[in-house]
Coordinates of C-alpha atoms in Angstrom, one line a residue:
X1011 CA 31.4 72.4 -38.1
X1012 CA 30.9 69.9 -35.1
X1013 CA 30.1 66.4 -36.2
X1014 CA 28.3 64.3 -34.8
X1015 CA 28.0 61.6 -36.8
X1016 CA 30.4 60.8 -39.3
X1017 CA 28.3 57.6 -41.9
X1018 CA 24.3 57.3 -42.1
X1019 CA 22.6 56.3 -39.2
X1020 CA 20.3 53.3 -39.5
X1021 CA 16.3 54.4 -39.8
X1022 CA 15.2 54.1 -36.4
X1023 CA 18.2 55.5 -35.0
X1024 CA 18.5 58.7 -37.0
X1025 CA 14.4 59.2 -36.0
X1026 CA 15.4 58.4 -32.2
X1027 CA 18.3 60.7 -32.5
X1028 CA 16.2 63.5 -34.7
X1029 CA 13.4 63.2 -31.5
X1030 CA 16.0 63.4 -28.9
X1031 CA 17.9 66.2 -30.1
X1032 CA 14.7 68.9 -30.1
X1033 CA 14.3 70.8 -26.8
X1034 CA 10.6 70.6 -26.2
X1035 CA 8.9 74.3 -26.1
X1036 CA 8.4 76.2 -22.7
X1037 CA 4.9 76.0 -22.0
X1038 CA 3.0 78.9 -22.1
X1039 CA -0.7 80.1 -21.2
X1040 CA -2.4 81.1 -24.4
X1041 CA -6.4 82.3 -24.9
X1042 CA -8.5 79.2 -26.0
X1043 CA -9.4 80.9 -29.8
X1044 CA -5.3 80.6 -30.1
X1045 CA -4.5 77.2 -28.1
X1046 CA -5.9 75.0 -31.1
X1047 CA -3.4 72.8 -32.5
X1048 CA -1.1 72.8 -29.5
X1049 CA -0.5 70.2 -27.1
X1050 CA -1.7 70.3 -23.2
X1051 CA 1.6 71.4 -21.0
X1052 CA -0.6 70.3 -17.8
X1053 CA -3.4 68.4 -17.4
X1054 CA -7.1 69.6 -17.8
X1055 CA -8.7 69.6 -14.9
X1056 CA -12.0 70.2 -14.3
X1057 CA -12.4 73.3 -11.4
X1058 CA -16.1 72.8 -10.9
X1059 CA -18.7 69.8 -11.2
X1060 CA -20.6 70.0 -14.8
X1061 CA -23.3 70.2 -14.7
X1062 CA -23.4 72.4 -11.9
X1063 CA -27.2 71.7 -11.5
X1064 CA -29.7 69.3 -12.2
X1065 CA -30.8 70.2 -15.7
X1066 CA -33.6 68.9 -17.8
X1067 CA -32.1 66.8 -21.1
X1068 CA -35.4 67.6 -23.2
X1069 CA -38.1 70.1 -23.8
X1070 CA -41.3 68.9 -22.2
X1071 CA -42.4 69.1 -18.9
X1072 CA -40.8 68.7 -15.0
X1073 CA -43.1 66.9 -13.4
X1074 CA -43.3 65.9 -9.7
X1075 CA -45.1 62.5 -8.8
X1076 CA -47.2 60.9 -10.8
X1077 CA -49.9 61.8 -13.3
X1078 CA -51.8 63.9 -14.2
X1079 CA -50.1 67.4 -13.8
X1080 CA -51.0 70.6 -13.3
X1081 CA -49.0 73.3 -15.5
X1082 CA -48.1 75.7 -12.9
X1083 CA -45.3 77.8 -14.5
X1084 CA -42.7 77.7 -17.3
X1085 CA -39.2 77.2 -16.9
X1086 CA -36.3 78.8 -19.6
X1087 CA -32.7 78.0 -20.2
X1088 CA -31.9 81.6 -18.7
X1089 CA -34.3 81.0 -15.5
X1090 CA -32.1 80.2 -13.1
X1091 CA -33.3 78.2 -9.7
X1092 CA -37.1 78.2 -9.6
X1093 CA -39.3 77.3 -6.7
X1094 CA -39.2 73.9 -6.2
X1095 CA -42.1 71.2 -7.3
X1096 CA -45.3 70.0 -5.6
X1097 CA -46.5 66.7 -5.8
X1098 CA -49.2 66.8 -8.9
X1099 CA -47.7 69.9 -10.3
X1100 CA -45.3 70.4 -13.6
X1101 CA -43.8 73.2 -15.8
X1102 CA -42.9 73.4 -18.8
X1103 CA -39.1 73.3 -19.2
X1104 CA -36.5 73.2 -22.2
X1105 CA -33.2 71.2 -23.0
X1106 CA -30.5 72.5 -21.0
X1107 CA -32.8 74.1 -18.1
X1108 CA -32.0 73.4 -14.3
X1109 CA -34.9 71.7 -13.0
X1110 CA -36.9 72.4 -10.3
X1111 CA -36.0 71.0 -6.7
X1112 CA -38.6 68.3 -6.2
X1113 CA -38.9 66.9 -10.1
X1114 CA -39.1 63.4 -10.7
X1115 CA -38.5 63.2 -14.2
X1116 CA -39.2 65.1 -17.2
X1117 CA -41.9 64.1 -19.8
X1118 CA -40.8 64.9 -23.5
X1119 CA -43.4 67.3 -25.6
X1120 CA -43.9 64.6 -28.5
X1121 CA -44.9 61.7 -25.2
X1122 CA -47.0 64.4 -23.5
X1123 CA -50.8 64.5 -23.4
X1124 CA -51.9 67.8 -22.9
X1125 CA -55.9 68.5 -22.0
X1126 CA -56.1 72.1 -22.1
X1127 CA -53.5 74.8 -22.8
X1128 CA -52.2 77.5 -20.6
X1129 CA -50.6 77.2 -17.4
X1130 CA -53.4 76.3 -16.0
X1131 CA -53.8 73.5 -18.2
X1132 CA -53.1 69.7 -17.3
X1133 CA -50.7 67.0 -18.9
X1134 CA -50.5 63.6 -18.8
X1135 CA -48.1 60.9 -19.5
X1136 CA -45.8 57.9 -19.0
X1137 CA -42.5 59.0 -17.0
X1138 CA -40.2 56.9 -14.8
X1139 CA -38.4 58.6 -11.5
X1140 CA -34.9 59.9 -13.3
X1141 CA -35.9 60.1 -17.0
X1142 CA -34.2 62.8 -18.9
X1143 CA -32.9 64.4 -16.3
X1144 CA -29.2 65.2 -16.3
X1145 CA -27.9 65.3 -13.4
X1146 CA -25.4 67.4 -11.4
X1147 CA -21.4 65.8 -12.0
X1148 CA -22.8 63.7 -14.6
X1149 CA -20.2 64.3 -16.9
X1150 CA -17.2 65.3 -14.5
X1151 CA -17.1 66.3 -10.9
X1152 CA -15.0 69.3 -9.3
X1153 CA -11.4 68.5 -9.4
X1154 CA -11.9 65.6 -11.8
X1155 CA -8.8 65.0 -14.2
X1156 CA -10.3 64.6 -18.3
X1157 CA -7.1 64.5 -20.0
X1158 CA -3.4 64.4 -18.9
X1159 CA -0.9 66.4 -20.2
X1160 CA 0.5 65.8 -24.3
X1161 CA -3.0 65.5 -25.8
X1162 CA -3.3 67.5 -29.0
X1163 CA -5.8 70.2 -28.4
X1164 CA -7.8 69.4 -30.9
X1165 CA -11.7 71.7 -31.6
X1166 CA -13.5 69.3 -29.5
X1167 CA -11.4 69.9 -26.7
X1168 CA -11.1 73.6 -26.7
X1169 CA -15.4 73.0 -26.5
X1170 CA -15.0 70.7 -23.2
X1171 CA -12.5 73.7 -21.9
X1172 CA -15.1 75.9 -22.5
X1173 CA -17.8 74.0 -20.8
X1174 CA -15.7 73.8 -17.9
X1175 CA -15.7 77.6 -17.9
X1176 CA -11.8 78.1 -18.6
X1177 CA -10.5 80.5 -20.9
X1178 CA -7.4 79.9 -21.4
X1179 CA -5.1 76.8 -21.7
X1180 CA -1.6 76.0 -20.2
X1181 CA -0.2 74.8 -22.9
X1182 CA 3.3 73.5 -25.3
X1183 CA 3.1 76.4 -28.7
X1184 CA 2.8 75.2 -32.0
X1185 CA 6.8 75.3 -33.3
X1186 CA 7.7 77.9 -35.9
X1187 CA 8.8 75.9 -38.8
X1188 CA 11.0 78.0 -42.1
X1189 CA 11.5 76.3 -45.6
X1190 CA 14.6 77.4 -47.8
X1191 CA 14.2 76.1 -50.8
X1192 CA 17.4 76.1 -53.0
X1193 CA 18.3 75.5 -57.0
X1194 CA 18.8 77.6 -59.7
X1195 CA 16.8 75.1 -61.7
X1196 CA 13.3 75.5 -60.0
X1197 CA 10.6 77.4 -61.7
X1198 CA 7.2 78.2 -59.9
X1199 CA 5.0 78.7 -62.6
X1200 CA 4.0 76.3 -65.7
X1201 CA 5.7 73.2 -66.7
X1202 CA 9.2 72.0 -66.6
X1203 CA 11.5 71.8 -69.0
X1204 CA 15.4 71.7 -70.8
X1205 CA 17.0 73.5 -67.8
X1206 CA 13.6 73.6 -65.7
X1207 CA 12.1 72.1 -63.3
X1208 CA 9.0 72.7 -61.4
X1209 CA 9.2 73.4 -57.7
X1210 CA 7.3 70.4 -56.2
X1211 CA 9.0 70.8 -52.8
X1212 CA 8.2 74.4 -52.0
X1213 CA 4.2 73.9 -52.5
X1214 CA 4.6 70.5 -50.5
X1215 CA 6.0 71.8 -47.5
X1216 CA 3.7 74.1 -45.8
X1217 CA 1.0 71.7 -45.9
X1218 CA 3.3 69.0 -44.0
X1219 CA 4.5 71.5 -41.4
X1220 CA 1.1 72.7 -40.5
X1221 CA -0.6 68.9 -40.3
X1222 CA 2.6 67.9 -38.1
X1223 CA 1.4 70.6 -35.7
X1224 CA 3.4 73.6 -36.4
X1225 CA 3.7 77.1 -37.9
X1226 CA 4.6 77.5 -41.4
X1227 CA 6.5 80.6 -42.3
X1228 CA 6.0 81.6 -45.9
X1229 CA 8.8 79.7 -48.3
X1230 CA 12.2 81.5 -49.3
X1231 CA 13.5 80.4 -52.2
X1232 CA 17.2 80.7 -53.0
X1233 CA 20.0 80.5 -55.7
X1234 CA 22.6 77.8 -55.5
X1235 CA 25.1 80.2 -53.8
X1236 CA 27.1 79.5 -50.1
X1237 CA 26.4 82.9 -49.0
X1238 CA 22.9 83.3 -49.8
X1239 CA 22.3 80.4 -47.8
X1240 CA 24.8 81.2 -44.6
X1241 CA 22.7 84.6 -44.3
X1242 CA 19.3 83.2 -45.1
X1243 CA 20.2 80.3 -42.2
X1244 CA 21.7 83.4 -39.8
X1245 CA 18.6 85.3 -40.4
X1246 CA 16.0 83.1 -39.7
X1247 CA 14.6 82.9 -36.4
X1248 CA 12.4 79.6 -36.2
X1249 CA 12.6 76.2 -34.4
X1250 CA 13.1 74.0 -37.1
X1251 CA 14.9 75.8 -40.6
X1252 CA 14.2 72.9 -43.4
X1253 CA 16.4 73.0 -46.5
X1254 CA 15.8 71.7 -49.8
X1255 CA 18.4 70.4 -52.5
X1256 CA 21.1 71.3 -51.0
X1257 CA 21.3 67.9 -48.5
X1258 CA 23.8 65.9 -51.4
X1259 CA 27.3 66.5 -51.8
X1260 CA 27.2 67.7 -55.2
X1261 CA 29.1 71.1 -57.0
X1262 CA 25.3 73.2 -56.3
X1263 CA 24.6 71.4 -52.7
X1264 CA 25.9 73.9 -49.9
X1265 CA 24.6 72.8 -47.1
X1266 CA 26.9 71.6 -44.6
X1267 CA 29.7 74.3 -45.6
X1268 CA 27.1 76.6 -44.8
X1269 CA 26.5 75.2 -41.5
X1270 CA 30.0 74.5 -40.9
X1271 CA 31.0 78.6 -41.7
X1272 CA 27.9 79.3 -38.9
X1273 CA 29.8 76.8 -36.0
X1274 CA 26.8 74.3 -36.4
X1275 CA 26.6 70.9 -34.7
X1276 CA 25.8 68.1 -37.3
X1277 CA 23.6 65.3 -35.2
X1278 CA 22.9 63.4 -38.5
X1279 CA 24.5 63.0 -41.7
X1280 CA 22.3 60.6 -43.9
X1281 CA 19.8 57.9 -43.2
X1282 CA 20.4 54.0 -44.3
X1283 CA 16.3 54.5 -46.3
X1284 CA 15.7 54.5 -49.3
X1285 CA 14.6 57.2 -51.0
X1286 CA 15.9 60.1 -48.6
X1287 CA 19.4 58.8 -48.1
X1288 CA 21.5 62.5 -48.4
X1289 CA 19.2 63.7 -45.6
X1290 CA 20.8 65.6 -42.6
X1291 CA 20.3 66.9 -38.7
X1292 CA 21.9 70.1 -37.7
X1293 CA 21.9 72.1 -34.6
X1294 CA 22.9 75.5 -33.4
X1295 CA 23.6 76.8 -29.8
X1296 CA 20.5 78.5 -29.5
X1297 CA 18.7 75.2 -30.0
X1298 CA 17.8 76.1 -33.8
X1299 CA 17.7 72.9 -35.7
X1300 CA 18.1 73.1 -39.5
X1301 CA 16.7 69.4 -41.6
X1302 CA 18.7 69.3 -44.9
X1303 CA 16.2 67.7 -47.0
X1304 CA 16.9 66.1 -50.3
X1305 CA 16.1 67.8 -53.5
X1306 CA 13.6 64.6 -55.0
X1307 CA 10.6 65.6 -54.1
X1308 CA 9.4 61.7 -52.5
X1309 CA 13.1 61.7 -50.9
X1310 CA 12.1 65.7 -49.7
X1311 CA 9.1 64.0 -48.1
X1312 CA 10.1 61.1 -45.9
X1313 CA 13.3 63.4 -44.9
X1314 CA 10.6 65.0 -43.2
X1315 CA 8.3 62.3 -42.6
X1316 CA 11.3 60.3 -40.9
X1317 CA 13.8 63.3 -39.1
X1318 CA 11.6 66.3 -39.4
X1319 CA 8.2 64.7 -37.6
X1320 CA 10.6 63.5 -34.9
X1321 CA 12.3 66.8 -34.1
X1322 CA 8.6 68.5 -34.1
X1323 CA 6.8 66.0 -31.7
X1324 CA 9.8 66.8 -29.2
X1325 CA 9.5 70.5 -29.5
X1326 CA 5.6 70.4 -28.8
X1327 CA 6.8 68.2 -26.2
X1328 CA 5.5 64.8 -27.2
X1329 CA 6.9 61.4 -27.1
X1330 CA 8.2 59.9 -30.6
X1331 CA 5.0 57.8 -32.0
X1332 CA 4.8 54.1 -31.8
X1333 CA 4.5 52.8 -35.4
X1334 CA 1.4 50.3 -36.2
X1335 CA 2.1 46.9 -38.0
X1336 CA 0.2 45.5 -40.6
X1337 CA 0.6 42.7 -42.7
X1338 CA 1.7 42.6 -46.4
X1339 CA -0.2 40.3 -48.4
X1340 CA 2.2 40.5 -51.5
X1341 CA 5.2 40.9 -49.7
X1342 CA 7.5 43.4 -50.0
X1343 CA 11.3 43.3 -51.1
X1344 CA 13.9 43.9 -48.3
X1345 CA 16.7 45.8 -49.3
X1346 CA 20.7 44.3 -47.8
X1347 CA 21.2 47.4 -45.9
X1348 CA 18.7 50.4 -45.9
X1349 CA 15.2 50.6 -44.9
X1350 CA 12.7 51.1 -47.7
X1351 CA 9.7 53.6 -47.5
X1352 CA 7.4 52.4 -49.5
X1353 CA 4.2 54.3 -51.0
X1354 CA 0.8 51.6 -49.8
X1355 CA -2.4 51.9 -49.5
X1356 CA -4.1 50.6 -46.5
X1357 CA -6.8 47.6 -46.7
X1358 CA -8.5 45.7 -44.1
X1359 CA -6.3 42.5 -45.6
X1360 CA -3.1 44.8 -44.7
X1361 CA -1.3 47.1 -47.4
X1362 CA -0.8 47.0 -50.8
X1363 CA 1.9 48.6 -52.7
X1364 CA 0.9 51.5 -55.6
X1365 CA 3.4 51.8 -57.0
X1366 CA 5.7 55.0 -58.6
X1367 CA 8.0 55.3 -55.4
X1368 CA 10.9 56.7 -57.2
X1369 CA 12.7 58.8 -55.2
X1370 CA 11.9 61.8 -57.9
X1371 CA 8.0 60.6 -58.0
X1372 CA 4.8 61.7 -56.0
X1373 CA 2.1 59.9 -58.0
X1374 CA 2.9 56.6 -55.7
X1375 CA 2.4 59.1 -52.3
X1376 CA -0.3 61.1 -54.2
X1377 CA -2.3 57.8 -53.9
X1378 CA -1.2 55.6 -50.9
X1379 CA -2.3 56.0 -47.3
X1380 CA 1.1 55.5 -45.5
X1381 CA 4.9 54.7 -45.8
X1382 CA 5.8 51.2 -45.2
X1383 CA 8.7 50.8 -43.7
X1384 CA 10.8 47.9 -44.9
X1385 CA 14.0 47.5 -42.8
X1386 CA 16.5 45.3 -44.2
X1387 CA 17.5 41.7 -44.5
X1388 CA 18.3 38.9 -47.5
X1389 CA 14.9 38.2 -48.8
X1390 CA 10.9 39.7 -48.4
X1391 CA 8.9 41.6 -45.7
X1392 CA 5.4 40.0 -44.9
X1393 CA 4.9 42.4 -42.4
X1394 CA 5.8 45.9 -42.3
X1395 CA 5.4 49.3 -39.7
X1396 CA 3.1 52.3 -41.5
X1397 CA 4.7 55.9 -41.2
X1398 CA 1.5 58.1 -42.1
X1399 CA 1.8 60.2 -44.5
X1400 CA -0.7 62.7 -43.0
X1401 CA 1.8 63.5 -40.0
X1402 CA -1.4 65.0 -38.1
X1403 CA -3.2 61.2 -38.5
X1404 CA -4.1 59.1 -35.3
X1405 CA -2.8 55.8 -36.1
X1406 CA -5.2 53.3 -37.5
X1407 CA -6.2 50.2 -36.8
X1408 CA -4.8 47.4 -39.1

């Protein structure tokens, strides 16, 4: 095996280093049903002005001049262009209609006054020239750019791509992610106990991957065995190959032989944080990466919070996030030499600690908004960065 590092890396190197060591996805062009959850490759661009037409905002009436009106016709969504508007004349019209060449407003049904019914009929009301009318390149004009390239495509956006009459985007896929969870230990079913323990890990994971943007294949558990874990690791065709419990250097933790017998580069061989020390970065030449993540299930988590994240927003072709400040009321003990992660909960006063953030625990993480990150020095943090611990979450405002 290749090393690349040789001691743990401090915090924000190991994540710079995780982020930078991802090849980003070729883009591809995918149907809109499947782009959600991707990230733009290109910018959208809008081909055509919307609306293409003068369209009436309400149901009521297209008038033309001022009051009274004479009802000379009707006006659907599916009408198309109509003859244009006389001066004294109106039709009835409804939300989303193109209005008639010549109208000077449209008069809402609940602020009409209508004296007999029919077309034929008159109506009367209270209008001003441009009222509820929207009008053509309102909301974007032909060629406009609405987002650059990078943003997530997110529901609302696959709805503006739509209105702009595309159907497909050009776009970064959503990275295949694999979880190989190891131990002889693990149960999956009922309670732990003298020589069990409940997989916490494996039911974690899936969740994480997906909110961080990519694909979850379904979780492979395995024994604590060298070969099963060298063929699962040949085997598995995916971007990012996450392994649990075997990160350590313990008698059952296989990891980096296994990786060493495939001709793997290791990029990172444990983090100065604390939990999530025995944590590790490999890479193969095809551009596979595999994140040894540590068997605790809170360490497990900010493995991937910290390394895993970073590899994915680089694959889906995204910058490495800027973390948010906030302050800490209470302070918060520094530690001499690693960063701490510490489970908070997020206030409008800053963030408060919950507690239960043994490397073992996820009651603390259960319950907190965010990670604080705590990077070291002699005495207390009064401010600290927030690493989300929903890795889909927009950063907040603190």
């Amino acid at each position: 095996m290749r090393r690349h590092a040789t001691s743990a890396l401090p915090w924000d190197a190991a994540r710079a280093l995780a982020h930078a060591a991802a090849t980003p996805l070729a883009p591809c062009s995918l149907p809109l049903a499947d782009a959600v959850g991707s990230v733009l490759a290109t910018p959208l661009v809008a081909p055509s002005a919307v609306p293409p037409v003068d369209r009436s905002a309400m149901d009521g009436y297209a008038v033309c001049g001022s009051g009274p009106w004479r009802v000379v016709g009707v006006v659907k969504a599916a009408s198309g262009l109509v003859r244009p508007l006389e001066d004294g004349h109106a039709c009835t019209i409804v939300t989303g209609a193109a209005v008639p060449a010549g109208t000077t407003a449209v008069l809402p049904d609940e602020e009409a006054v209508v004296s007999a019914a029919g077309q034929a009929g008159m109506v009367a009301g209270q209008v001003s020239p441009g009222r509820h009318i929207r009008r053509a390149g309102e909301e974007c004009a032909a060629g406009e750019t609405l987002l650059p390239a990078g943003v997530v495509v997110e529901p609302q956006v696959l709805g503006l791509a739509a209105t702009l009459g595309l159907d497909r985007l050009t776009v970064n896929p959503k990275p295949l992610v694999a979880s190989l969870v190891t131990g002889d230990e693990l149960v999956h079913r009922g309670p732990s106990g003298p020589g069990r323990v409940r997989d916490a890990i494996g039911p974690m994971l899936p969740g994480l991957i997906s909110r961080a943007g990519a694909t979850a294949a379904p979780v492979v558990h395995l024994p604590d065995s060298r070969t099963a874990l060298v063929d699962a690791l040949r085997n598995t065709d995916a971007h990012l190959i996450l392994v649990s419990g075997s990160s350590a250097s313990g008698p059952a933790d296989h990891l980096r032989a296994a990786l060493a017998a495939l001709g793997a580069e290791l990029i990172i061989d444990g983090v100065a944080c604390r939990p999530g020390h025995p944590q590790a970065l490999a890479r193969f030449d095809d551009g596979r990466l595999v994140l040894g993540l540590p068997g605790n299930p809170l360490a497990a988590l900010t493995a991937f919070l910290t390394l895993g994240v970073a590899a994915l927003h680089r694959l889906r072709g995204q910058g490495l996030p800027t973390l948010p400040v906030a302050p800490v009321p209470g302070g918060l003990a520094c530690h001499p030499h690693s960063t701490r992660l510490v489970p908070v909960r997020v206030g409008p006063q800053g963030v408060v600690p919950v507690g239960h953030g043994g490397s073992a625990m996820l009651r603390g993480a259960a319950g907190a908004d965010a990670l604080a990150v705590v990077d070291p020095g002699p005495a207390e943090a009064i401010a600290a960065r927030l690493l989300p611990l929903d890795p889909g979450a927009r950063p907040w405002g603190v």
